[in-house]
Amino acid sequence: MMKKSKYAEFSLYAAAVLITAVLFVIIWSRTGQWFWSQNPYNSYMLQAKSWLEGRLDLGRNYEYLELAIFGGKYYVSFPPFPSYLMLPFALLGIDRGDGFIAFASSLTGVVFALMTARHFIKSRPIALLMALFVTIGSNWLFCAANAWVWFIAQNLAFTLSMAALYFAVKGKAGLSLTFWACAVGCRPFQAIYIVLLLYLIYREKKALSPEDTPMEMLKKNIKCLIAPFLIAVSYMVLNYARFGSITEFGHNYLPEFTRVSTGQFNIAYFKTNFPHFWRLPFENGKINFFTAEGFCIFIASPIFISYVCYTLKGFIKGKDRAMLSIILICFICHLVFIALHKTMGGSHIGNRYTNDILPFIYLAVVFGAKGKISYLNALPFAAGAGLNIWWNIAYYTNNIPW
C-alpha cells in the first residue's frame, strides 16, 4: 500500500511537469525560442560575465536593452539575483544558460505550486488542477515560456515566492526567508509579503510550542536569519558600489525615467494606470487583447476570480481571517504600487506585473478549496489555459489574429 501511495504521488508530480513541458514545446515549436536558443535580451548573462571580468558595469551600451546610465557607464537596471544564478554558466563560457535557468525555474515553480496544494488538499486530481490553474492557466505562462530579461525575473520571482510560501506553511523559517530574500532580488515588491511569511511561520511555531513568546521564538530561530541577511547585504553592497545607495537597483537611472520630471513612481500615474487592471479587451466595438500596458486581471489570470470568491467565503465562515486579511492588504498595496509606476509592463500580453501576486493569492485559493472544487475553478482554468496558449503563440510569432 505504501509503495502504491508513493508511486501515485510520484506520478502526480510527473504529470504536472510533463503537461507543462509539453505545452512549452508546443509554444516553442511555433516561436522558435527553445530553452537552448540564443537569447537576444540577455542582460543578466551579460552582467554575470562582466562581474567575472572585474567590472560592475557592462563596459559599453547595448541600445536594445534597458540599461541604467550612471556616471557615464551602463549598468543592468534590474535587481541582481538572476545574475547570481548565471555566474556558473558564465564561468564555463555557456552563453545560453539563461534559457536553461528559465525552463528549470518554470518546472520547479509548478512542483512547488503542487506541493503547496497538497499541503491543504488531499485529493490528488484537485491539487493537480490547482497547480496548473495558477501556472499554465494564468498569465504566468507568458513569462515562463520566455527567458528575456524582463520575463525571467518574474519567472524566478514566482518560483522563489512559491517556495517561500510552501516552507512557511511547513514552519521551516530558514528556508522560507531565504527563498523570500532571493525573490526580492528578482522583483523588489515581493518584499511586501514578508508580513505574510512571518505570520505563517509564527502560526506553525506557536502550534508546536504554545508556551513560547515571540521573543523566545526569535531566539530559538535566530540562525534562520543568517542566510537571508547575507543575501540582503549582497544586494545593498552591490547597489552602493554601483549607484551610491543601498536601496537603488538602477531603475531610476533608466533614460525613460530621467527624461521626465515625474520619475519612475508618481501619484500622477495612478489615474491612468489603475483602470488597466480592469479594462476589458475591447476597443471601438472589436476584440482587442492589448499588447501594451495590460488588461483585466480576471481575464489574464482567472485565478483572481477564485481568489475573490474564496476570500469572501473565508471571511464569512471565519476561517483564518488573519491570514486572509494579510493577503488582502498586501494584494491591495501591491496593486497600488504597480499603478504608481510609470509603465504597466510595456509590451506584453495580459497584465504581467500582477504575476508577482499569483503565489500569494494562490495560498488563499488552495486554503479555501480544501477537498472539493467546483465549476468556479474548472471553467476559468480551461478558459485561462486556452487563452494563454493562444496569446503566447500569437504574440511571439507576430501573428496576432485579432
Coordinates of C-alpha atoms in Angstrom, one line a residue:
M1 CA 0.0 0.0 0.0
M2 CA 2.9 2.4 0.9
K3 CA 4.6 1.7 -2.4
K4 CA 1.3 2.3 -4.3
S5 CA 0.9 5.6 -2.5
K6 CA 4.5 6.7 -3.3
Y7 CA 4.0 5.7 -6.9
A8 CA 0.7 7.7 -7.1
E9 CA 2.4 10.7 -5.6
F10 CA 5.4 10.5 -8.0
S11 CA 3.0 10.1 -10.9
L12 CA 1.2 13.2 -9.8
Y13 CA 4.3 15.4 -9.9
A14 CA 5.5 13.8 -13.1
A15 CA 2.1 14.6 -14.7
A16 CA 2.4 18.2 -13.7
V17 CA 5.9 18.6 -15.0
L18 CA 5.1 16.7 -18.2
I19 CA 2.0 18.7 -19.0
T20 CA 3.9 21.9 -18.5
A21 CA 6.9 20.8 -20.6
V22 CA 4.7 19.5 -23.5
L23 CA 2.9 22.9 -23.5
F24 CA 6.2 24.7 -23.7
V25 CA 7.3 22.5 -26.6
I26 CA 4.1 23.4 -28.4
I27 CA 4.8 27.1 -27.9
W28 CA 8.5 26.9 -28.8
S29 CA 7.7 24.9 -31.9
R30 CA 5.8 28.0 -33.1
T31 CA 8.1 30.7 -31.8
G32 CA 11.5 29.0 -32.3
Q33 CA 12.5 30.3 -28.9
W34 CA 13.7 26.9 -27.4
F35 CA 15.3 27.0 -24.0
W36 CA 18.7 26.3 -25.6
S37 CA 18.3 29.1 -28.2
Q38 CA 20.3 32.3 -28.1
N39 CA 18.6 34.9 -26.0
P40 CA 18.8 38.4 -27.6
Y41 CA 17.7 40.2 -24.4
N42 CA 20.3 38.6 -22.0
S43 CA 21.1 41.4 -19.6
Y44 CA 21.6 39.1 -16.7
M45 CA 24.1 36.9 -18.5
L46 CA 26.0 40.0 -19.7
Q47 CA 26.1 41.3 -16.2
A48 CA 27.4 37.9 -14.8
K49 CA 30.1 37.9 -17.5
S50 CA 31.1 41.5 -16.6
W51 CA 31.4 40.6 -13.0
L52 CA 33.8 37.8 -13.8
E53 CA 35.8 40.3 -15.9
G54 CA 36.1 42.6 -12.8
R55 CA 33.5 45.2 -13.8
L56 CA 30.3 46.3 -12.2
D57 CA 29.1 48.0 -15.4
L58 CA 28.7 46.3 -18.8
G59 CA 31.6 48.1 -20.4
R60 CA 29.5 49.6 -23.2
N61 CA 26.0 50.4 -24.3
Y62 CA 23.5 47.9 -25.7
E63 CA 20.9 50.1 -27.4
Y64 CA 18.3 47.3 -27.4
L65 CA 18.4 46.7 -23.6
E66 CA 17.0 48.7 -20.7
L67 CA 20.2 49.9 -19.2
A68 CA 20.8 52.4 -16.4
I69 CA 23.1 55.2 -17.2
F70 CA 25.1 56.5 -14.2
G71 CA 28.4 58.3 -14.1
G72 CA 28.8 57.8 -17.9
K73 CA 28.6 54.0 -17.5
Y74 CA 26.0 51.4 -18.5
Y75 CA 24.5 49.1 -15.9
V76 CA 21.8 46.4 -15.8
S77 CA 18.9 48.3 -14.2
F78 CA 17.2 45.3 -12.6
P79 CA 17.8 43.5 -9.2
P80 CA 20.7 41.2 -9.5
F81 CA 19.7 37.8 -8.2
P82 CA 19.2 36.2 -11.7
S83 CA 22.8 37.1 -12.5
Y84 CA 23.9 35.2 -9.3
L85 CA 22.4 32.0 -10.9
M86 CA 24.1 32.7 -14.2
L87 CA 27.6 33.0 -12.8
P88 CA 28.4 29.3 -13.1
F89 CA 27.3 29.3 -16.7
A90 CA 29.3 32.5 -17.4
L91 CA 32.3 30.9 -15.8
L92 CA 32.0 27.9 -18.0
G93 CA 31.6 30.1 -21.1
I94 CA 28.0 29.0 -21.7
D95 CA 26.2 32.0 -23.1
R96 CA 22.7 30.4 -23.2
G97 CA 22.4 29.5 -19.5
D98 CA 19.5 31.9 -19.1
G99 CA 17.2 29.6 -21.1
F100 CA 18.1 26.6 -19.1
I101 CA 17.6 28.5 -15.9
A102 CA 14.2 29.8 -17.0
F103 CA 13.0 26.4 -18.0
A104 CA 14.2 24.8 -14.8
S105 CA 12.6 27.6 -12.8
S106 CA 9.2 27.1 -14.6
L107 CA 9.1 23.4 -13.9
T108 CA 10.2 23.9 -10.3
G109 CA 7.5 26.6 -9.8
V110 CA 4.9 24.1 -10.9
V111 CA 6.3 21.5 -8.5
F112 CA 6.2 23.9 -5.6
A113 CA 2.6 25.0 -6.5
L114 CA 1.6 21.4 -6.4
M115 CA 3.4 20.8 -3.1
T116 CA 1.6 23.8 -1.6
A117 CA -1.7 22.5 -2.9
R118 CA -1.0 19.0 -1.5
H119 CA -0.4 20.6 2.0
F120 CA -4.1 21.6 2.1
I121 CA -5.8 19.3 -0.4
K122 CA -6.0 15.5 0.0
S123 CA -7.4 14.8 -3.5
R124 CA -4.6 14.4 -5.9
P125 CA -6.6 15.4 -9.1
I126 CA -7.8 18.6 -7.4
A127 CA -4.4 19.5 -6.2
L128 CA -3.0 19.0 -9.7
L129 CA -5.7 21.1 -11.2
M130 CA -5.0 23.9 -8.7
A131 CA -1.3 23.8 -9.5
L132 CA -1.9 24.0 -13.2
F133 CA -4.6 26.7 -12.6
V134 CA -2.1 29.1 -11.1
T135 CA 0.6 28.3 -13.8
I136 CA -0.4 27.4 -17.3
G137 CA -4.0 28.6 -16.6
S138 CA -2.8 32.1 -15.8
N139 CA -0.7 34.9 -17.2
W140 CA 2.3 33.1 -15.7
L141 CA 2.6 31.2 -18.9
F142 CA 3.6 34.3 -20.8
C143 CA 6.7 34.9 -18.7
A144 CA 7.6 31.3 -18.1
A145 CA 7.8 30.4 -21.8
N146 CA 10.5 33.0 -22.5
A147 CA 13.9 33.8 -21.0
W148 CA 14.1 37.5 -22.0
V149 CA 15.4 39.7 -19.2
W150 CA 12.0 41.1 -18.2
F151 CA 10.3 37.8 -18.1
I152 CA 12.9 35.5 -16.5
A153 CA 13.0 37.8 -13.4
Q154 CA 9.2 37.3 -13.0
N155 CA 9.5 33.6 -13.7
L156 CA 12.2 33.2 -10.9
A157 CA 10.2 35.5 -8.5
F158 CA 7.1 33.3 -8.9
T159 CA 9.1 30.1 -8.2
L160 CA 11.1 31.5 -5.3
S161 CA 7.9 33.1 -3.8
M162 CA 6.0 29.8 -4.1
A163 CA 8.9 28.0 -2.4
A164 CA 9.0 30.6 0.4
L165 CA 5.2 30.1 1.0
Y166 CA 5.5 26.4 1.0
F167 CA 8.2 26.3 3.6
A168 CA 6.4 29.0 5.6
V169 CA 3.3 26.8 5.9
K170 CA 5.6 23.9 6.9
G171 CA 7.1 26.1 9.6
K172 CA 10.6 26.0 8.1
A173 CA 11.6 29.6 8.8
G174 CA 15.2 29.4 7.4
L175 CA 14.3 28.1 4.0
S176 CA 11.2 30.3 3.7
L177 CA 13.0 33.5 4.5
T178 CA 16.0 32.6 2.3
F179 CA 13.8 31.9 -0.7
W180 CA 11.9 35.2 0.0
A181 CA 15.2 37.1 0.0
C182 CA 16.1 35.6 -3.3
A183 CA 12.6 36.5 -4.7
V184 CA 13.1 40.1 -3.6
G185 CA 16.4 40.1 -5.6
C186 CA 14.2 39.4 -8.7
R187 CA 11.2 41.6 -8.1
P188 CA 11.6 44.1 -5.2
F189 CA 7.8 44.3 -4.5
Q190 CA 8.0 40.7 -3.2
A191 CA 9.3 42.4 0.0
I192 CA 5.7 43.3 0.9
Y193 CA 4.9 39.7 1.6
I194 CA 7.3 39.3 4.5
V195 CA 4.4 40.1 6.8
L196 CA 2.5 37.1 5.5
L197 CA 5.5 34.8 5.7
L198 CA 6.2 35.8 9.3
Y199 CA 2.6 35.2 10.3
L200 CA 2.6 31.8 8.7
I201 CA 5.9 30.8 10.4
Y202 CA 4.7 32.2 13.7
R203 CA 1.5 30.2 13.4
E204 CA 3.3 27.0 12.8
K205 CA 5.9 27.6 15.5
K206 CA 3.1 28.5 18.0
A207 CA 1.3 25.3 17.3
L208 CA 4.4 23.3 18.2
S209 CA 5.3 25.4 21.3
P210 CA 2.3 27.2 22.5
E211 CA 4.1 28.5 25.6
D212 CA 6.8 30.4 23.7
T213 CA 6.6 34.2 23.4
P214 CA 7.5 35.8 20.1
M215 CA 10.9 36.8 21.6
E216 CA 11.6 33.3 22.6
M217 CA 10.7 32.0 19.2
L218 CA 13.1 34.6 17.7
K219 CA 15.9 33.5 19.9
K220 CA 15.3 29.8 19.0
N221 CA 15.3 30.6 15.3
I222 CA 17.9 33.3 15.1
K223 CA 20.1 31.2 12.8
C224 CA 17.3 31.2 10.3
L225 CA 18.0 34.9 9.6
I226 CA 21.7 34.4 8.6
A227 CA 21.2 33.4 5.0
P228 CA 18.5 36.0 4.1
F229 CA 20.6 38.6 5.9
L230 CA 23.7 37.8 3.9
I231 CA 21.6 37.8 0.6
A232 CA 20.2 41.2 1.5
V233 CA 23.6 42.6 2.4
S234 CA 24.9 41.4 -1.0
Y235 CA 22.2 43.5 -2.7
M236 CA 23.0 46.5 -0.6
V237 CA 26.7 46.3 -1.2
L238 CA 26.3 45.9 -4.9
N239 CA 23.8 48.8 -5.1
Y240 CA 26.1 51.1 -3.1
A241 CA 29.1 50.2 -5.2
R242 CA 27.3 51.0 -8.4
F243 CA 24.9 53.8 -7.5
G244 CA 25.9 55.1 -4.1
S245 CA 22.7 53.9 -2.4
I246 CA 22.0 50.6 -0.7
T247 CA 18.4 50.7 -2.0
E248 CA 19.0 51.7 -5.6
F249 CA 19.0 48.8 -8.1
G250 CA 19.4 51.2 -11.0
H251 CA 15.9 51.5 -12.5
N252 CA 15.7 55.2 -11.5
Y253 CA 18.6 55.9 -13.9
L254 CA 16.8 54.5 -17.0
P255 CA 16.6 57.2 -19.6
E256 CA 12.8 56.8 -19.8
F257 CA 12.6 57.9 -16.2
T258 CA 15.4 60.5 -16.1
R259 CA 13.8 62.3 -19.1
V260 CA 10.6 63.2 -17.2
S261 CA 10.1 65.3 -14.1
T262 CA 7.7 62.7 -12.6
G263 CA 10.3 60.0 -12.5
Q264 CA 9.7 56.2 -12.0
F265 CA 7.0 56.4 -9.4
N266 CA 4.5 59.2 -9.1
I267 CA 0.9 59.7 -7.9
A268 CA 0.2 61.3 -11.3
Y269 CA 0.4 57.9 -13.0
F270 CA -2.3 56.3 -10.8
K271 CA -5.3 57.8 -12.7
T272 CA -4.1 56.3 -16.0
N273 CA -2.7 53.0 -14.8
F274 CA -5.2 51.8 -12.2
P275 CA -8.0 51.3 -14.8
H276 CA -5.7 49.0 -16.7
F277 CA -6.2 46.3 -14.1
W278 CA -9.9 46.1 -15.0
R279 CA -10.2 47.3 -18.7
L280 CA -11.9 44.8 -20.9
P281 CA -10.2 43.6 -24.1
F282 CA -12.4 45.6 -26.4
E283 CA -11.7 48.8 -28.5
N284 CA -14.0 50.5 -31.0
G285 CA -16.5 47.7 -30.8
K286 CA -13.9 45.0 -31.6
I287 CA -12.0 42.5 -29.5
N288 CA -8.5 43.8 -28.8
F289 CA -6.3 41.9 -26.4
F290 CA -4.0 44.9 -25.8
T291 CA -0.3 44.1 -26.2
A292 CA 0.8 47.1 -24.0
E293 CA 0.1 48.3 -20.5
G294 CA -2.2 45.3 -19.7
F295 CA -5.9 44.5 -19.5
C296 CA -8.3 42.9 -17.0
I297 CA -6.6 40.7 -14.5
F298 CA -9.6 38.5 -14.2
I299 CA -9.3 37.6 -17.8
A300 CA -5.5 37.4 -18.0
S301 CA -5.4 35.2 -14.8
P302 CA -8.8 33.7 -14.0
I303 CA -7.5 32.5 -10.6
F304 CA -8.1 36.0 -9.4
I305 CA -11.8 35.2 -9.7
S306 CA -11.4 32.2 -7.5
Y307 CA -9.3 34.3 -5.1
V308 CA -12.1 36.8 -4.6
C309 CA -14.7 34.1 -4.1
Y310 CA -12.7 32.0 -1.7
T311 CA -11.7 35.1 0.3
L312 CA -15.3 36.2 0.7
K313 CA -16.2 32.6 1.7
G314 CA -13.4 32.5 4.2
F315 CA -14.3 35.8 5.9
I316 CA -18.0 34.7 6.1
K317 CA -17.1 31.3 7.6
G318 CA -14.4 32.7 9.8
K319 CA -11.6 30.6 8.5
D320 CA -8.2 32.1 9.4
R321 CA -9.4 35.7 8.9
A322 CA -5.9 36.9 10.0
M323 CA -4.2 35.2 7.1
L324 CA -6.8 36.2 4.6
S325 CA -6.7 39.8 5.8
I326 CA -2.9 40.0 5.5
I327 CA -3.1 38.6 1.9
L328 CA -5.8 41.0 1.0
I329 CA -3.9 44.0 2.4
C330 CA -0.7 43.0 0.7
F331 CA -2.6 42.4 -2.6
I332 CA -4.2 45.9 -2.5
C333 CA -0.9 47.6 -1.6
H334 CA 0.8 45.7 -4.4
L335 CA -1.8 46.9 -7.0
V336 CA -1.4 50.5 -5.8
F337 CA 2.4 50.4 -6.0
I338 CA 2.2 49.0 -9.6
A339 CA -0.3 51.7 -10.6
L340 CA 2.1 54.4 -9.3
H341 CA 4.8 53.1 -11.7
K342 CA 5.3 55.0 -14.9
T343 CA 4.6 51.9 -17.1
M344 CA 2.4 48.9 -16.7
G345 CA 4.9 46.4 -18.1
G346 CA 5.5 47.6 -21.6
S347 CA 4.9 45.3 -24.5
H348 CA 3.3 42.0 -23.3
I349 CA 0.1 40.0 -23.2
G350 CA -2.2 40.1 -20.2
N351 CA -1.1 42.1 -17.1
R352 CA 2.3 40.7 -16.3
Y353 CA 3.1 42.9 -13.3
T354 CA 0.3 41.2 -11.4
N355 CA 2.0 37.8 -12.0
D356 CA 4.1 38.6 -8.9
I357 CA 0.9 38.4 -6.8
L358 CA -0.1 35.0 -8.0
P359 CA 1.7 32.8 -5.5
F360 CA 0.2 34.7 -2.6
I361 CA -3.4 34.7 -3.7
Y362 CA -2.9 31.1 -4.6
L363 CA -2.4 30.3 -0.9
A364 CA -5.9 31.7 -0.2
V365 CA -7.4 29.6 -3.0
V366 CA -5.9 26.3 -2.0
F367 CA -6.6 27.0 1.6
G368 CA -10.2 27.7 0.8
A369 CA -10.6 24.8 -1.7
K370 CA -9.6 22.1 0.7
G371 CA -11.1 18.8 -0.5
K372 CA -13.6 19.9 -3.1
I373 CA -13.8 22.0 -6.3
S374 CA -16.5 23.5 -8.4
Y375 CA -17.0 24.8 -11.9
L376 CA -16.0 28.1 -10.4
N377 CA -12.4 26.8 -10.8
A378 CA -12.7 24.3 -13.6
L379 CA -14.2 26.5 -16.2
P380 CA -11.9 29.6 -15.6
F381 CA -8.9 27.2 -15.6
A382 CA -9.9 25.8 -19.0
A383 CA -10.6 29.2 -20.4
G384 CA -7.4 30.7 -18.9
A385 CA -5.2 27.8 -20.2
G386 CA -6.7 28.1 -23.7
L387 CA -6.3 31.8 -23.9
N388 CA -2.8 31.9 -22.6
I389 CA -1.6 29.2 -25.0
W390 CA -3.2 31.2 -27.9
W391 CA -1.8 34.5 -26.7
N392 CA 1.8 33.2 -26.4
I393 CA 1.8 31.6 -29.9
A394 CA 0.2 34.7 -31.4
Y395 CA 2.3 37.3 -29.6
Y396 CA 5.7 35.6 -30.1
T397 CA 5.1 34.8 -33.8
N398 CA 3.8 38.3 -34.6
N399 CA 0.6 36.6 -35.9
I400 CA -2.0 38.2 -33.7
P401 CA -5.4 37.1 -35.1
W402 CA -7.4 39.9 -33.6

